[in-house]
Tab-separated table of C-alpha atoms in Angstrom:
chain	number	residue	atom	x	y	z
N	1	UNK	CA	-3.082	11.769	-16.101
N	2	UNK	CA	-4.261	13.017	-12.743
N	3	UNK	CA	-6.720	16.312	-13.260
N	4	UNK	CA	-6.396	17.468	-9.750
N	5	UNK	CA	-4.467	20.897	-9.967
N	6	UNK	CA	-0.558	21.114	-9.174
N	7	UNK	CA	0.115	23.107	-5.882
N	8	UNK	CA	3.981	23.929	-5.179
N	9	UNK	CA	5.538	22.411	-2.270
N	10	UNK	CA	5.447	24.584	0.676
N	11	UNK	CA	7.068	22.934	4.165
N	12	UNK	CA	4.538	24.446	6.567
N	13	UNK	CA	1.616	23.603	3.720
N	14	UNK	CA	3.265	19.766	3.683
N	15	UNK	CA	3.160	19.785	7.670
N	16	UNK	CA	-0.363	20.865	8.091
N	17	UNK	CA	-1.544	18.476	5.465
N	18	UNK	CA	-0.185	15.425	6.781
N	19	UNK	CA	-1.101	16.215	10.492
N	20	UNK	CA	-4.457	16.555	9.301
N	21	UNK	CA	-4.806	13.760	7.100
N	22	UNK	CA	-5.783	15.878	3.616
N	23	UNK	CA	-5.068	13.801	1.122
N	24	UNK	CA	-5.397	15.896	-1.674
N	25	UNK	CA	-3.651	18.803	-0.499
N	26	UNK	CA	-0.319	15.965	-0.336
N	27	UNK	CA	-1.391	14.396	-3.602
N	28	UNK	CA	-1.047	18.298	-5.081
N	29	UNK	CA	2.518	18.689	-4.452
N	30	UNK	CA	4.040	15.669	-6.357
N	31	UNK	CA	4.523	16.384	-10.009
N	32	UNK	CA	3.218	14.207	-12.332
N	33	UNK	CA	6.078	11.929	-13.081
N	34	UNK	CA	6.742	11.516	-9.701
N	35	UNK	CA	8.130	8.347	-7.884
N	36	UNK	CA	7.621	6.749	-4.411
N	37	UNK	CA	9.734	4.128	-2.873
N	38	UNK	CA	8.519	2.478	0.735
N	39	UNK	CA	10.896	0.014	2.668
N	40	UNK	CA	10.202	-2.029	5.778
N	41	UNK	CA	10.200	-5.387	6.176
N	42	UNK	CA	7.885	-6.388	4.231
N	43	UNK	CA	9.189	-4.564	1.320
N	44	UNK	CA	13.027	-4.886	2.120
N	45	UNK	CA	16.009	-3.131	0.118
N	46	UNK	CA	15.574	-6.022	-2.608
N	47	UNK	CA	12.001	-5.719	-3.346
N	48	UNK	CA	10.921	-2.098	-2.520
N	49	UNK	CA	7.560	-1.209	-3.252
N	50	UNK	CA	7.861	1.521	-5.870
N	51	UNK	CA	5.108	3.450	-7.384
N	52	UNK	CA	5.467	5.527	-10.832
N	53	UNK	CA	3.243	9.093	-11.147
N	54	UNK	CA	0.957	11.161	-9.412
N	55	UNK	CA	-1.665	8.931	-10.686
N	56	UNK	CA	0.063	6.182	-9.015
N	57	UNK	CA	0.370	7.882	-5.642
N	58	UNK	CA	-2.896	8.936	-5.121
N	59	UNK	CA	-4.057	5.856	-4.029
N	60	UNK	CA	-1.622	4.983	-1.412
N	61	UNK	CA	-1.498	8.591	0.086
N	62	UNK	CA	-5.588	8.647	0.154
N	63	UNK	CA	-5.233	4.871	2.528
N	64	UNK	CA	-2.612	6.300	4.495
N	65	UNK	CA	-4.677	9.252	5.271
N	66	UNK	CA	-8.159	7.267	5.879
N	67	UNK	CA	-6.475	4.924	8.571
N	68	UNK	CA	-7.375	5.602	12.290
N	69	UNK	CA	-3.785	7.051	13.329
N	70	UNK	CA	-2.508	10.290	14.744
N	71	UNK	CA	0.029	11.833	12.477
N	72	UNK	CA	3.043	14.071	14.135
N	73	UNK	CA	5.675	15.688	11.976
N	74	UNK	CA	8.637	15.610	14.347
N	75	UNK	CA	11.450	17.051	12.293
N	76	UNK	CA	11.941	18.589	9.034
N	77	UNK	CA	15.367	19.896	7.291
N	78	UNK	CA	15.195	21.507	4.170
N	79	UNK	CA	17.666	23.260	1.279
N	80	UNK	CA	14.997	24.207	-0.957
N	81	UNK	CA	15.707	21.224	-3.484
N	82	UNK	CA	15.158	18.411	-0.987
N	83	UNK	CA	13.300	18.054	2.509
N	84	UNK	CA	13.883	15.688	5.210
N	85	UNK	CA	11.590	14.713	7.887
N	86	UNK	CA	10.978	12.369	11.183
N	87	UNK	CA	7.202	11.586	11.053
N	88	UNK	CA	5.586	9.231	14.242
N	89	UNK	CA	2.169	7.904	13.725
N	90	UNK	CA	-0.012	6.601	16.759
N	91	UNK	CA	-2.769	4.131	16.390
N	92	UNK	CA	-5.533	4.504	18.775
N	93	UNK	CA	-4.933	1.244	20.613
N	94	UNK	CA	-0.941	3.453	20.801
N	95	UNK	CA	0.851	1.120	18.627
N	96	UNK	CA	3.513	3.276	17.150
N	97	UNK	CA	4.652	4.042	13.410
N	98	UNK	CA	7.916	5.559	12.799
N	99	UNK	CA	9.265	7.048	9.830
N	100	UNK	CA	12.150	8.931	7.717
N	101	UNK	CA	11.603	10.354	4.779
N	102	UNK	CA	13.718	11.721	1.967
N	103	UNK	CA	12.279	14.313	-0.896
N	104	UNK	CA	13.925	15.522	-3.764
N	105	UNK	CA	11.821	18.861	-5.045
N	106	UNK	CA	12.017	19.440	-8.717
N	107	UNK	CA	9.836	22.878	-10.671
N	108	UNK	CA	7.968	23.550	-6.957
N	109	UNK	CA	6.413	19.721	-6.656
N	110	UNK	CA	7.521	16.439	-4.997
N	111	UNK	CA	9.678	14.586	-8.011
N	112	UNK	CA	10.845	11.358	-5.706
N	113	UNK	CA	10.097	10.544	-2.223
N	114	UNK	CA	11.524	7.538	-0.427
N	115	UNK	CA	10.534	6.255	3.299
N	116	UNK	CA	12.405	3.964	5.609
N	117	UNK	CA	9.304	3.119	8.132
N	118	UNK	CA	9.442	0.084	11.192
N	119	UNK	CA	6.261	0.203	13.780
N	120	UNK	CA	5.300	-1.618	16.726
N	121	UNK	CA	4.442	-5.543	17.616
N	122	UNK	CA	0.714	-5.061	18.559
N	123	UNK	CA	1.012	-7.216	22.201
N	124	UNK	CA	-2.090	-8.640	23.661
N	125	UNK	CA	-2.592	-10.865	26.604
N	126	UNK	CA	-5.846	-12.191	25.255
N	127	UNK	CA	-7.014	-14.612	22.460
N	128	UNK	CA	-8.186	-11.806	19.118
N	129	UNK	CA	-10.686	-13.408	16.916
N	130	UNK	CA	-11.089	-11.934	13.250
N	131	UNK	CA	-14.417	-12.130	11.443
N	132	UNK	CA	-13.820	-11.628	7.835
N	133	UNK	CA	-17.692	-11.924	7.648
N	134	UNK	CA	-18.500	-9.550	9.938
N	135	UNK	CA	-15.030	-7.001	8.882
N	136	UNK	CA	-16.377	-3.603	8.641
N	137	UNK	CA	-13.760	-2.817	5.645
N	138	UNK	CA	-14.872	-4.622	2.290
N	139	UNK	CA	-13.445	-3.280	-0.692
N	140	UNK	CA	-15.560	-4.326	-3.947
N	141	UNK	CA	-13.373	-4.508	-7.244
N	142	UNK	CA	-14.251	-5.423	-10.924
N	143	UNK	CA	-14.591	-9.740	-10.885
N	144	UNK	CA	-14.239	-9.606	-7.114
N	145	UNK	CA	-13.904	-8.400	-3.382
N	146	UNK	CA	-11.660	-7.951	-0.081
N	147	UNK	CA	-12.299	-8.318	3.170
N	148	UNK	CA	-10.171	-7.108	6.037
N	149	UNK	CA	-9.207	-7.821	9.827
N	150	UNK	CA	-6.789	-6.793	11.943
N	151	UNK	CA	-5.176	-9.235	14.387
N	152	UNK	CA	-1.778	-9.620	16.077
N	153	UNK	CA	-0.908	-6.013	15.552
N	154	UNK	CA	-1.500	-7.441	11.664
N	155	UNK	CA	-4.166	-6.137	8.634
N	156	UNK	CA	-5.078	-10.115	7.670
N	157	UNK	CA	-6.782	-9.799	4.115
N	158	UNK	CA	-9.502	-12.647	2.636
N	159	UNK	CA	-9.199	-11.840	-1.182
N	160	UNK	CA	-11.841	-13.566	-3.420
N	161	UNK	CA	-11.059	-13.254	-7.007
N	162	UNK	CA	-13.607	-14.269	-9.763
N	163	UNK	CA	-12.874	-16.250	-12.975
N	164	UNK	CA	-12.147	-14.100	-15.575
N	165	UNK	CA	-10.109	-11.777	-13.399
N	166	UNK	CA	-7.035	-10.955	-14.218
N	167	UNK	CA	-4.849	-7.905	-12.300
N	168	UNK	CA	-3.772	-6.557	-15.672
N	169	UNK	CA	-7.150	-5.918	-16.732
N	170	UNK	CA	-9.068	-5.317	-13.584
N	171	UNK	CA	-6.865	-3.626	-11.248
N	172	UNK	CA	-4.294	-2.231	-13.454
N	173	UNK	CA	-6.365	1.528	-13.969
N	174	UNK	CA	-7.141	1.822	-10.119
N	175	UNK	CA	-3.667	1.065	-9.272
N	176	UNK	CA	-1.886	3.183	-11.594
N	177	UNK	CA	0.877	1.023	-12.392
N	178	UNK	CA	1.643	-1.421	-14.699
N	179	UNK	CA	2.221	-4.519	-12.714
N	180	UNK	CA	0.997	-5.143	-8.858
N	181	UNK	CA	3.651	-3.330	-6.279
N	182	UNK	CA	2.934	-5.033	-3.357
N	183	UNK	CA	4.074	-8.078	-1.875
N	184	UNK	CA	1.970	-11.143	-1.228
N	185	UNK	CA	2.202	-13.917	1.212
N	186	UNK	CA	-0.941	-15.678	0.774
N	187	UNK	CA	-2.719	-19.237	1.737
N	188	UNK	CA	-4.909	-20.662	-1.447
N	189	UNK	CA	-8.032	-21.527	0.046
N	190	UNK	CA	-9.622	-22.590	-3.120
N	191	UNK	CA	-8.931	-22.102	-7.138
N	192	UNK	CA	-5.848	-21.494	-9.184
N	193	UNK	CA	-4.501	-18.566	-9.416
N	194	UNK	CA	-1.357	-17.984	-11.687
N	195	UNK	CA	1.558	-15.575	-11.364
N	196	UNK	CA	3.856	-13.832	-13.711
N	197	UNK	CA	6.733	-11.753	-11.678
N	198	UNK	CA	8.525	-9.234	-13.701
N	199	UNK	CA	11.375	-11.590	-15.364
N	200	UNK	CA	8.380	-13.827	-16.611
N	201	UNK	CA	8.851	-16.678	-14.702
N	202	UNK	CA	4.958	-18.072	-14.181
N	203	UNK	CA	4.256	-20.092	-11.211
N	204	UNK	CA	0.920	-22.212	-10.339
N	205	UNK	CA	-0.779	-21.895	-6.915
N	206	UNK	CA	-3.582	-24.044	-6.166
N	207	UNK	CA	-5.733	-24.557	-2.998
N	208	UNK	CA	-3.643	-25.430	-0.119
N	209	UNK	CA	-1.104	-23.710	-1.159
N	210	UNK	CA	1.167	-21.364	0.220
N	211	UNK	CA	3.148	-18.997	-1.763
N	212	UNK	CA	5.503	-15.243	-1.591
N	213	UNK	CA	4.757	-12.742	-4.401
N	214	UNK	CA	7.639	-9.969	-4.688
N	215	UNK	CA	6.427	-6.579	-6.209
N	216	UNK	CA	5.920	-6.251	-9.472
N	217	UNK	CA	3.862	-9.175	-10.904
N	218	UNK	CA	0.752	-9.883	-12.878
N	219	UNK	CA	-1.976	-12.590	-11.778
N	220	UNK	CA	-5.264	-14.115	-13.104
N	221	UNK	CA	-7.623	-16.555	-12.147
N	222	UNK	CA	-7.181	-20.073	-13.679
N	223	UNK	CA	-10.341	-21.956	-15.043
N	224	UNK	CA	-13.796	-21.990	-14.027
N	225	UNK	CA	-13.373	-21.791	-9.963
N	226	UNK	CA	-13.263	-18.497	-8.049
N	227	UNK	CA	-10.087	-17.822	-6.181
N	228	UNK	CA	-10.238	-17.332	-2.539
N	229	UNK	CA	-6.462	-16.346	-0.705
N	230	UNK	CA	-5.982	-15.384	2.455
N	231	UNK	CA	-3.229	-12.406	2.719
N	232	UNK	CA	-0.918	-11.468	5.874
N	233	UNK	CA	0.999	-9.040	4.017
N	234	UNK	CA	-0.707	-7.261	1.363
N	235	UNK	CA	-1.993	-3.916	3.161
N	236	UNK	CA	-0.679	-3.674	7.232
């Protein structure tokens, strides 16, 4: 369980946080057993992405609060058991993130949140190159590492994945959650990776392949070849 110490919600408190981007002063207010739900289109009424406790959370509110964006609470209703709020977020380049957002308060913390979010088509009238060599944001992880680019108003993500790794066992803890929430569209550049969606039914993907991953899955490498997938939906 998360040590970080339980605040109570406080509207204003929840305002100033978010504007400012502190991540554990958010993280504070959900109660332990809390539960997040995000849909857009990549994670569409049929395959939200859901994540279960504070320990869960953490993670995804401490990346939403290190990207380069403005954060603006625009509106905010409140009964004292559940808040309601308009949030726009403005990338630098002014690409535009907006949100709604749904809270049900239970014993002074955040017991379920759920967000409705659609953002701008970055538009460009010249040819973007991304570098995944050169990709200032490289996240290392136990039997492998990510690289990240953003292109086409897109985060692109070059995953390389060592044998031996499996997301159960290596990514399971710094998740928080049993199974992988996100969803994957990915291009195989080289090993065999194999999946295992919530109902069980394992699929193959080899190099050259293309393949969608829903939420909730597990994945390891197959045999003695590192895994190397390129990802256009993982993380925008």
């Amino acid at each position: 369980m998360s040590a970080q110490k339980a605040i109570s919600f406080e509207a204003d408190a929840y305002r100033r946080a978010l504007e400012e981007s502190d991540a554990d002063t958010l993280i504070a207010m959900f109660t332990d057993d809390a539960e997040m739900e995000m849909f857009d289109k990549r994670t569409p009424p049929g395959s939200p992405a859901v994540w279960h406790g504070k320990d869960a959370i953490a993670p995804v509110v401490r990346e939403l609060c290190e990207r380069e964006m403005r954060h603006e609470i625009l509106q905010v209703v409140s009964d004292g058991d559940h808040v309601a709020y308009t949030e726009r977020c403005v990338y630098p380049e002014g690409n535009m993130v907006m949100s709604s957002t749904m809270m049900d308060l239970r014993d002074g913390g955040i017991a379920h949140q759920v967000t409705v979010q659609a953002w701008d088509e970055e538009e460009s009238d010249r040819v973007q190159v991304g570098d995944f060599d050169a990709s200032e944001t490289r996240e290392s992880f136990d039997h492998g590492h990510a690289e990240m680019v953003r292109i086409g108003g897109h985060n692109v993500v070059r995953t390389t994945m060592e044998p031996g790794w499996r997301w159960s066992e290596h990514m399971r803890e710094r998740a928080g959650t049993d199974l992988c929430e996100l969803t994957h569209t990915v291009l195989l550049l080289s090993g065999t990776l194999r999946v295992r969606p919530e109902d069980g039914a394992e699929e193959e993907v080899t190099a050259g392949c293309t393949a969608f991953v829903p939420p909730r899955h597990d994945a390891w490498v197959v045999g003695d070849e590192p895994v190397v997938a390129i990802d256009w939906t993982g993380k925008d």
